[in-house]
Tab-separated table of C-alpha atoms in Angstrom:
chain	number	residue	atom	x	y	z
A	8	MET	CA	20.212	7.563	-4.725
A	9	THR	CA	20.957	3.893	-5.129
A	10	ILE	CA	18.897	1.169	-3.522
A	11	THR	CA	21.140	-1.008	-1.370
A	12	GLY	CA	20.833	-4.391	0.256
A	13	ILE	CA	21.054	-4.816	4.015
A	14	ALA	CA	22.865	-7.323	6.238
A	15	ILE	CA	22.717	-7.721	10.006
A	16	THR	CA	26.355	-8.358	10.884
A	17	GLY	CA	26.600	-8.146	14.654
A	18	CYS	CA	24.564	-8.393	17.835
A	19	GLY	CA	25.087	-7.864	21.539
A	20	SER	CA	23.202	-7.723	24.810
A	21	ALA	CA	23.519	-6.655	28.437
A	22	THR	CA	21.511	-7.274	31.591
A	23	PRO	CA	21.951	-6.028	35.164
A	24	SER	CA	23.555	-8.243	37.786
A	25	VAL	CA	20.684	-8.084	40.298
A	26	LEU	CA	18.461	-11.167	39.987
A	27	LEU	CA	14.930	-11.369	41.401
A	28	ASP	CA	13.270	-14.784	41.224
A	29	ASN	CA	9.639	-15.683	41.788
A	30	HIS	CA	10.297	-16.827	45.346
A	31	GLY	CA	11.701	-13.393	46.137
A	32	LEU	CA	8.676	-11.700	44.614
A	33	SER	CA	6.374	-13.809	46.768
A	34	GLN	CA	7.867	-12.034	49.791
A	35	ARG	CA	6.762	-8.693	48.290
A	36	VAL	CA	3.271	-9.504	46.969
A	37	GLU	CA	0.777	-12.313	47.405
A	38	THR	CA	1.924	-14.750	44.724
A	39	SER	CA	4.036	-17.878	44.273
A	40	ASP	CA	6.583	-19.371	41.907
A	41	GLU	CA	3.982	-21.858	40.641
A	42	TRP	CA	1.392	-19.118	40.035
A	43	ILE	CA	3.789	-16.874	38.078
A	44	ALA	CA	5.525	-19.623	36.091
A	45	SER	CA	2.294	-21.363	35.070
A	46	ARG	CA	0.665	-18.145	33.852
A	47	THR	CA	3.621	-16.353	32.279
A	48	GLY	CA	6.582	-18.735	31.892
A	49	ILE	CA	8.755	-16.291	33.853
A	50	GLN	CA	11.037	-17.555	36.615
A	51	HIS	CA	13.596	-14.752	37.000
A	52	ARG	CA	14.100	-11.146	35.982
A	53	ARG	CA	17.139	-8.847	36.130
A	54	LEU	CA	16.793	-5.424	37.770
A	55	ALA	CA	18.990	-2.346	37.442
A	56	ASP	CA	20.317	-0.982	40.730
A	57	PRO	CA	20.251	2.800	41.340
A	58	ASN	CA	23.727	3.176	39.815
A	59	THR	CA	22.929	1.294	36.589
A	60	GLY	CA	21.306	3.538	34.019
A	61	LEU	CA	19.640	2.791	30.731
A	62	SER	CA	22.648	4.307	28.955
A	63	THR	CA	25.052	1.949	30.741
A	64	LEU	CA	23.170	-1.174	29.614
A	65	ALA	CA	22.637	0.142	26.082
A	66	THR	CA	26.304	1.064	25.661
A	67	SER	CA	27.445	-2.381	26.830
A	68	ALA	CA	25.101	-4.161	24.412
A	69	ALA	CA	26.205	-1.880	21.583
A	70	GLN	CA	29.889	-2.529	22.270
A	71	GLU	CA	29.305	-6.277	21.924
A	72	ALA	CA	27.474	-5.807	18.629
A	73	ILE	CA	30.206	-3.531	17.275
A	74	ALA	CA	32.885	-6.063	18.256
A	75	MET	CA	31.029	-8.952	16.588
A	76	ALA	CA	30.706	-6.898	13.389
A	77	ASN	CA	34.449	-6.137	13.604
A	78	LEU	CA	33.849	-2.395	13.306
A	79	ASP	CA	35.504	0.764	14.528
A	80	PRO	CA	32.808	2.841	16.304
A	81	ALA	CA	33.838	5.771	14.121
A	82	ALA	CA	32.432	3.839	11.135
A	83	ILE	CA	28.868	4.056	12.466
A	84	ASP	CA	26.706	6.577	10.620
A	85	LEU	CA	23.516	6.412	12.676
A	86	ILE	CA	22.406	5.212	16.114
A	87	ILE	CA	18.737	4.525	16.829
A	88	LEU	CA	17.854	3.884	20.464
A	89	ALA	CA	14.450	2.228	20.887
A	90	THR	CA	13.368	2.839	24.479
A	91	SER	CA	10.509	4.050	26.639
A	92	THR	CA	12.694	4.578	29.708
A	93	ALA	CA	15.506	6.924	28.745
A	94	ASP	CA	17.736	8.311	31.501
A	95	ASP	CA	16.868	11.792	30.230
A	96	LEU	CA	13.431	12.784	28.928
A	97	PHE	CA	15.233	14.688	26.173
A	98	GLY	CA	16.794	11.399	25.029
A	99	SER	CA	19.759	9.146	25.763
A	100	ALA	CA	20.997	8.213	22.279
A	101	SER	CA	23.512	11.061	22.042
A	102	LEU	CA	25.064	10.141	25.402
A	103	ILE	CA	25.448	6.555	24.169
A	104	GLN	CA	27.062	7.871	20.984
A	105	ALA	CA	29.637	9.702	23.100
A	106	GLN	CA	30.257	6.700	25.362
A	107	LEU	CA	30.874	4.499	22.322
A	108	GLY	CA	33.198	6.981	20.636
A	109	ALA	CA	30.980	6.905	17.538
A	110	THR	CA	32.062	10.406	16.662
A	111	LYS	CA	30.555	10.509	13.151
A	112	ALA	CA	27.142	9.080	14.034
A	113	VAL	CA	23.908	11.002	14.323
A	114	ALA	CA	21.850	9.575	17.194
A	115	PHE	CA	18.219	9.770	18.249
A	116	ASP	CA	15.687	8.019	20.473
A	117	MET	CA	12.586	6.226	19.202
A	118	THR	CA	9.625	5.274	21.368
A	119	ALA	CA	7.345	2.419	20.337
A	120	ALA	CA	7.351	0.456	23.611
A	121	CYS	CA	7.685	-3.313	23.148
A	122	SER	CA	7.541	-2.894	19.345
A	123	GLY	CA	10.447	-0.464	19.454
A	124	PHE	CA	13.185	-2.766	18.225
A	125	VAL	CA	11.229	-3.886	15.145
A	126	PHE	CA	10.271	-0.290	14.384
A	127	GLY	CA	13.924	0.740	14.824
A	128	LEU	CA	15.085	-2.041	12.524
A	129	VAL	CA	12.671	-0.959	9.796
A	130	THR	CA	13.583	2.721	10.208
A	131	ALA	CA	17.303	1.963	9.983
A	132	ALA	CA	16.729	-0.060	6.819
A	133	GLN	CA	15.260	2.920	5.003
A	134	PHE	CA	18.397	5.018	5.552
A	135	ILE	CA	20.585	2.219	4.190
A	136	ARG	CA	18.378	1.263	1.244
A	137	THR	CA	18.386	4.811	-0.091
A	138	GLY	CA	22.165	5.055	0.211
A	139	VAL	CA	22.125	7.819	2.837
A	140	TYR	CA	23.994	5.738	5.440
A	141	GLN	CA	26.105	2.591	5.243
A	142	THR	CA	26.278	1.418	8.871
A	143	VAL	CA	23.547	1.747	11.503
A	144	LEU	CA	23.446	0.662	15.141
A	145	VAL	CA	19.979	-0.206	16.452
A	146	ILE	CA	19.599	-0.609	20.211
A	147	GLY	CA	16.537	-1.825	22.096
A	148	ALA	CA	16.806	-1.090	25.814
A	149	ASP	CA	14.465	-0.549	28.745
A	150	VAL	CA	14.622	-0.223	32.519
A	151	LEU	CA	10.965	-0.787	33.331
A	152	SER	CA	11.683	-1.512	36.998
A	153	ARG	CA	11.678	2.283	37.412
A	154	TRP	CA	8.024	2.434	36.447
A	155	VAL	CA	6.524	-0.723	37.925
A	156	ASP	CA	4.156	-0.605	40.883
A	157	TRP	CA	5.871	-3.210	43.062
A	158	SER	CA	2.683	-3.701	45.067
A	159	ASP	CA	0.644	-4.636	41.964
A	160	ARG	CA	1.066	-8.362	41.370
A	161	ARG	CA	-0.633	-8.111	37.961
A	162	THR	CA	2.314	-6.176	36.547
A	163	CYS	CA	5.319	-6.458	38.889
A	164	ILE	CA	5.737	-10.159	38.088
A	165	LEU	CA	6.206	-9.456	34.369
A	166	PHE	CA	8.949	-6.944	33.775
A	167	GLY	CA	12.737	-6.941	33.824
A	168	ASP	CA	15.557	-4.694	32.622
A	169	GLY	CA	18.003	-5.194	29.776
A	170	ALA	CA	19.429	-4.089	26.439
A	171	GLY	CA	20.132	-5.632	23.050
A	172	ALA	CA	21.702	-4.247	19.901
A	173	VAL	CA	22.390	-5.077	16.261
A	174	ILE	CA	24.555	-3.649	13.503
A	175	LEU	CA	22.987	-3.162	10.063
A	176	GLN	CA	25.304	-2.623	7.092
A	177	ALA	CA	24.880	-1.958	3.404
A	178	ASP	CA	25.438	-5.110	1.373
A	179	GLU	CA	25.314	-6.264	-2.234
A	180	GLN	CA	22.665	-8.825	-1.281
A	181	GLU	CA	19.345	-8.186	0.457
A	182	HIS	CA	19.084	-9.989	3.778
A	183	LEU	CA	16.200	-7.993	5.275
A	184	LEU	CA	13.570	-9.781	3.254
A	185	GLY	CA	10.279	-8.245	4.313
A	186	PHE	CA	8.475	-6.322	7.036
A	187	GLU	CA	5.132	-4.912	8.132
A	188	ILE	CA	4.456	-2.423	10.955
A	189	ARG	CA	1.092	-1.312	12.365
A	190	SER	CA	-0.513	0.953	15.000
A	191	ASP	CA	-3.992	1.266	16.493
A	192	GLY	CA	-4.465	4.057	19.006
A	193	ARG	CA	-8.077	3.049	19.638
A	194	GLN	CA	-6.709	0.485	22.100
A	195	ASN	CA	-4.242	2.874	23.721
A	196	GLN	CA	-5.824	2.520	27.169
A	197	SER	CA	-4.949	-1.199	27.322
A	198	LEU	CA	-1.317	-0.548	28.287
A	199	ASN	CA	-0.083	2.754	29.675
A	200	LEU	CA	2.744	4.489	31.449
A	201	SER	CA	0.962	7.806	31.601
A	202	TYR	CA	1.860	11.309	32.727
A	203	GLN	CA	-0.390	12.545	35.539
A	204	PRO	CA	-0.414	16.352	35.798
A	205	GLN	CA	-1.189	18.249	39.002
A	206	PRO	CA	-2.613	21.770	38.535
A	207	GLN	CA	-0.225	24.510	39.593
A	208	GLU	CA	-1.112	28.191	39.364
A	209	ILE	CA	2.024	30.139	38.456
A	210	LEU	CA	0.212	33.497	38.133
A	211	PRO	CA	-3.396	34.540	38.693
A	212	GLY	CA	-5.400	33.062	35.820
A	213	ILE	CA	-2.466	30.972	34.518
A	214	THR	CA	-2.468	27.336	35.583
A	215	ILE	CA	-0.185	24.629	34.250
A	216	GLY	CA	0.050	20.911	34.910
A	217	GLN	CA	3.184	19.657	36.630
A	218	GLY	CA	3.493	16.081	37.797
A	219	THR	CA	5.215	12.831	36.954
A	220	TYR	CA	4.680	9.535	35.214
A	221	HIS	CA	2.633	6.992	37.118
A	222	PRO	CA	3.425	3.252	37.165
A	223	ILE	CA	2.498	0.881	34.372
A	224	THR	CA	-1.138	-0.127	34.071
A	225	MET	CA	-2.229	-2.988	31.844
A	226	ASN	CA	-5.333	-4.888	30.853
A	227	GLY	CA	-3.689	-8.296	30.515
A	228	GLN	CA	-6.662	-10.037	28.914
A	229	GLU	CA	-6.991	-7.365	26.226
A	230	ILE	CA	-3.256	-7.486	25.445
A	231	TYR	CA	-3.376	-11.275	25.182
A	232	ARG	CA	-6.356	-11.194	22.794
A	233	PHE	CA	-4.702	-8.461	20.736
A	234	ALA	CA	-1.379	-10.300	20.479
A	235	VAL	CA	-2.675	-13.759	19.547
A	236	LYS	CA	-4.873	-12.251	16.817
A	237	LYS	CA	-2.698	-9.501	15.356
A	238	VAL	CA	0.802	-11.003	15.608
A	239	PRO	CA	0.136	-14.031	13.335
A	240	GLU	CA	-1.523	-11.694	10.832
A	241	VAL	CA	1.408	-9.267	10.693
A	242	ILE	CA	3.908	-12.131	10.441
A	243	GLU	CA	1.990	-13.604	7.507
A	244	LYS	CA	2.009	-10.183	5.836
A	245	ALA	CA	5.778	-9.833	6.315
A	246	LEU	CA	6.315	-13.345	4.943
A	247	PHE	CA	4.161	-12.481	1.939
A	248	ARG	CA	6.306	-9.405	1.265
A	249	ALA	CA	9.399	-11.616	1.573
A	250	ASN	CA	7.865	-14.157	-0.831
A	251	LEU	CA	8.378	-16.879	1.771
A	252	THR	CA	6.196	-19.419	3.538
A	253	VAL	CA	6.253	-20.396	7.200
A	254	ASP	CA	7.942	-23.692	6.283
A	255	GLN	CA	10.935	-21.762	4.907
A	256	ILE	CA	11.620	-20.062	8.257
A	257	ASP	CA	14.306	-21.435	10.579
A	258	TRP	CA	13.487	-19.450	13.722
A	259	LEU	CA	10.681	-17.428	15.293
A	260	ILE	CA	11.735	-14.711	17.760
A	261	LEU	CA	8.761	-12.937	19.310
A	262	HIS	CA	8.757	-10.155	21.852
A	263	GLN	CA	9.203	-12.022	25.120
A	264	ALA	CA	5.985	-10.976	26.847
A	265	ASN	CA	4.325	-14.181	28.021
A	266	GLN	CA	4.991	-17.828	27.185
A	267	ARG	CA	1.294	-18.380	26.569
A	268	ILE	CA	1.396	-15.743	23.828
A	269	LEU	CA	4.515	-17.289	22.278
A	270	ASP	CA	2.880	-20.718	22.261
A	271	ALA	CA	-0.428	-19.465	20.874
A	272	VAL	CA	1.202	-17.507	18.021
A	273	ALA	CA	3.425	-20.445	17.050
A	274	GLU	CA	0.417	-22.777	17.074
A	275	ARG	CA	-1.654	-20.474	14.863
A	276	LEU	CA	1.224	-20.258	12.376
A	277	ASN	CA	1.950	-24.020	12.574
A	278	ILE	CA	5.533	-23.325	13.645
A	279	PRO	CA	6.955	-26.213	15.713
A	280	SER	CA	8.078	-25.377	19.238
A	281	GLU	CA	11.709	-26.299	18.477
A	282	LYS	CA	11.870	-23.306	16.115
A	283	VAL	CA	10.649	-20.826	18.738
A	284	ILE	CA	13.368	-18.886	20.585
A	285	SER	CA	12.396	-18.146	24.193
A	286	ASN	CA	14.487	-16.787	27.063
A	287	LEU	CA	11.506	-15.317	28.878
A	288	ALA	CA	12.046	-17.576	31.900
A	289	LYS	CA	15.404	-15.905	32.644
A	290	TYR	CA	14.645	-12.244	31.976
A	291	GLY	CA	10.899	-11.592	31.946
A	292	ASN	CA	9.498	-8.896	29.684
A	293	THR	CA	12.317	-6.467	28.859
A	294	SER	CA	10.198	-4.465	26.395
A	295	ALA	CA	12.260	-3.104	23.454
A	296	ALA	CA	15.272	-5.151	24.605
A	297	SER	CA	13.581	-8.551	24.471
A	298	ILE	CA	13.987	-9.426	20.773
A	299	PRO	CA	17.668	-8.422	20.356
A	300	LEU	CA	18.474	-9.997	23.739
A	301	ALA	CA	16.940	-13.308	22.622
A	302	LEU	CA	18.650	-13.042	19.214
A	303	ASP	CA	22.059	-12.401	20.765
A	304	GLU	CA	21.821	-15.359	23.140
A	305	ALA	CA	20.753	-17.711	20.352
A	306	VAL	CA	23.590	-16.545	18.079
A	307	ARG	CA	26.244	-16.869	20.791
A	308	GLU	CA	24.971	-20.318	21.781
A	309	GLY	CA	25.425	-21.440	18.167
A	310	LYS	CA	21.724	-22.056	17.723
A	311	ILE	CA	21.287	-19.420	15.008
A	312	LYS	CA	23.801	-19.901	12.185
A	313	LEU	CA	24.919	-17.884	9.184
A	314	GLY	CA	22.162	-17.713	6.576
A	315	ASP	CA	19.361	-18.840	8.879
A	316	ARG	CA	16.026	-17.196	8.151
A	317	ILE	CA	14.411	-15.523	11.134
A	318	VAL	CA	10.960	-14.010	11.513
A	319	THR	CA	10.526	-11.655	14.446
A	320	SER	CA	7.598	-9.691	15.797
A	321	GLY	CA	7.162	-7.030	18.456
A	322	PHE	CA	3.873	-5.928	19.986
A	323	GLY	CA	2.768	-3.708	22.816
A	324	ALA	CA	1.720	-0.271	24.013
A	325	GLY	CA	0.293	2.199	21.553
A	326	LEU	CA	-0.992	-0.228	20.561
A	327	THR	CA	1.775	-1.007	18.089
A	328	TRP	CA	2.938	-4.187	16.427
A	329	GLY	CA	5.139	-5.283	13.563
A	330	ALA	CA	7.165	-8.087	12.044
A	331	ALA	CA	10.385	-8.423	10.065
A	332	VAL	CA	11.957	-11.317	8.165
A	333	PHE	CA	15.733	-11.466	7.767
A	334	GLU	CA	18.659	-13.775	7.094
A	335	TRP	CA	21.360	-13.747	9.764
A	336	GLY	CA	24.717	-12.417	8.580
A	337	ARG	CA	25.836	-11.663	5.064
């Protein structure tokens, strides 16, 4: 097998049409626009209506990325869907493959919560570098509104729905310059969307657990401490692997979890605020979608240009975290 370079040649995004602002939320729970905005940086979030599935958003984002890369969907070899909220517990990637008409692609789901897009990016890269596949579609998408307790103001103010996607292609030059991914299950209890079984006896002496997933629970202080400590470390490790310094980076795109986290990480890395991409105010925390959604907006606004160096980092449930350094385009 030959080792091949990688280029990210297209991106796309999609969000639902329903908009819920902080004033609207204050009619549901005891909170206010000032309270939410000052503590999180969030002003709005987009929510999927009952007829808008995860697959719908993911397919739309993927179509934009495919169009930007000027590809025929039949040229895609692999589709990786990073999500924690698939329409089907068995997975949604294959349905998206069919909706795209990517008839030659193998497709599978990957779950790493808010780190999912970075983990998907790194996984896709391995298939290309070894020469197994030439063109990979990576989608980060989540519909967390399905699993939020809308009476819990600690969590319902944070999350929104959306999807983002990128196309990775084999290239003569290496544009994915370095990465590092990590996990620590010892802190798993800090952020959960857990299955809660109810005992059900199906025959005398044979009892199984049938139930459902309960809404998101989160220890916000623990997640904040984890993120502001671990994210700068993993970014520095990825930069080291890329043989780059912070000063050589054009843009920082973090998982859009909380503006305080974005500011604290940038400060610890001595990255000026004008290099930090943030669209958190408009969309809230869209989990695996947040990084590609922010990337796509910045590219389409002309902020990110061909050859710009970007460092990105995802972090969240698991706990999982990771960073990747890449040059935009080929």
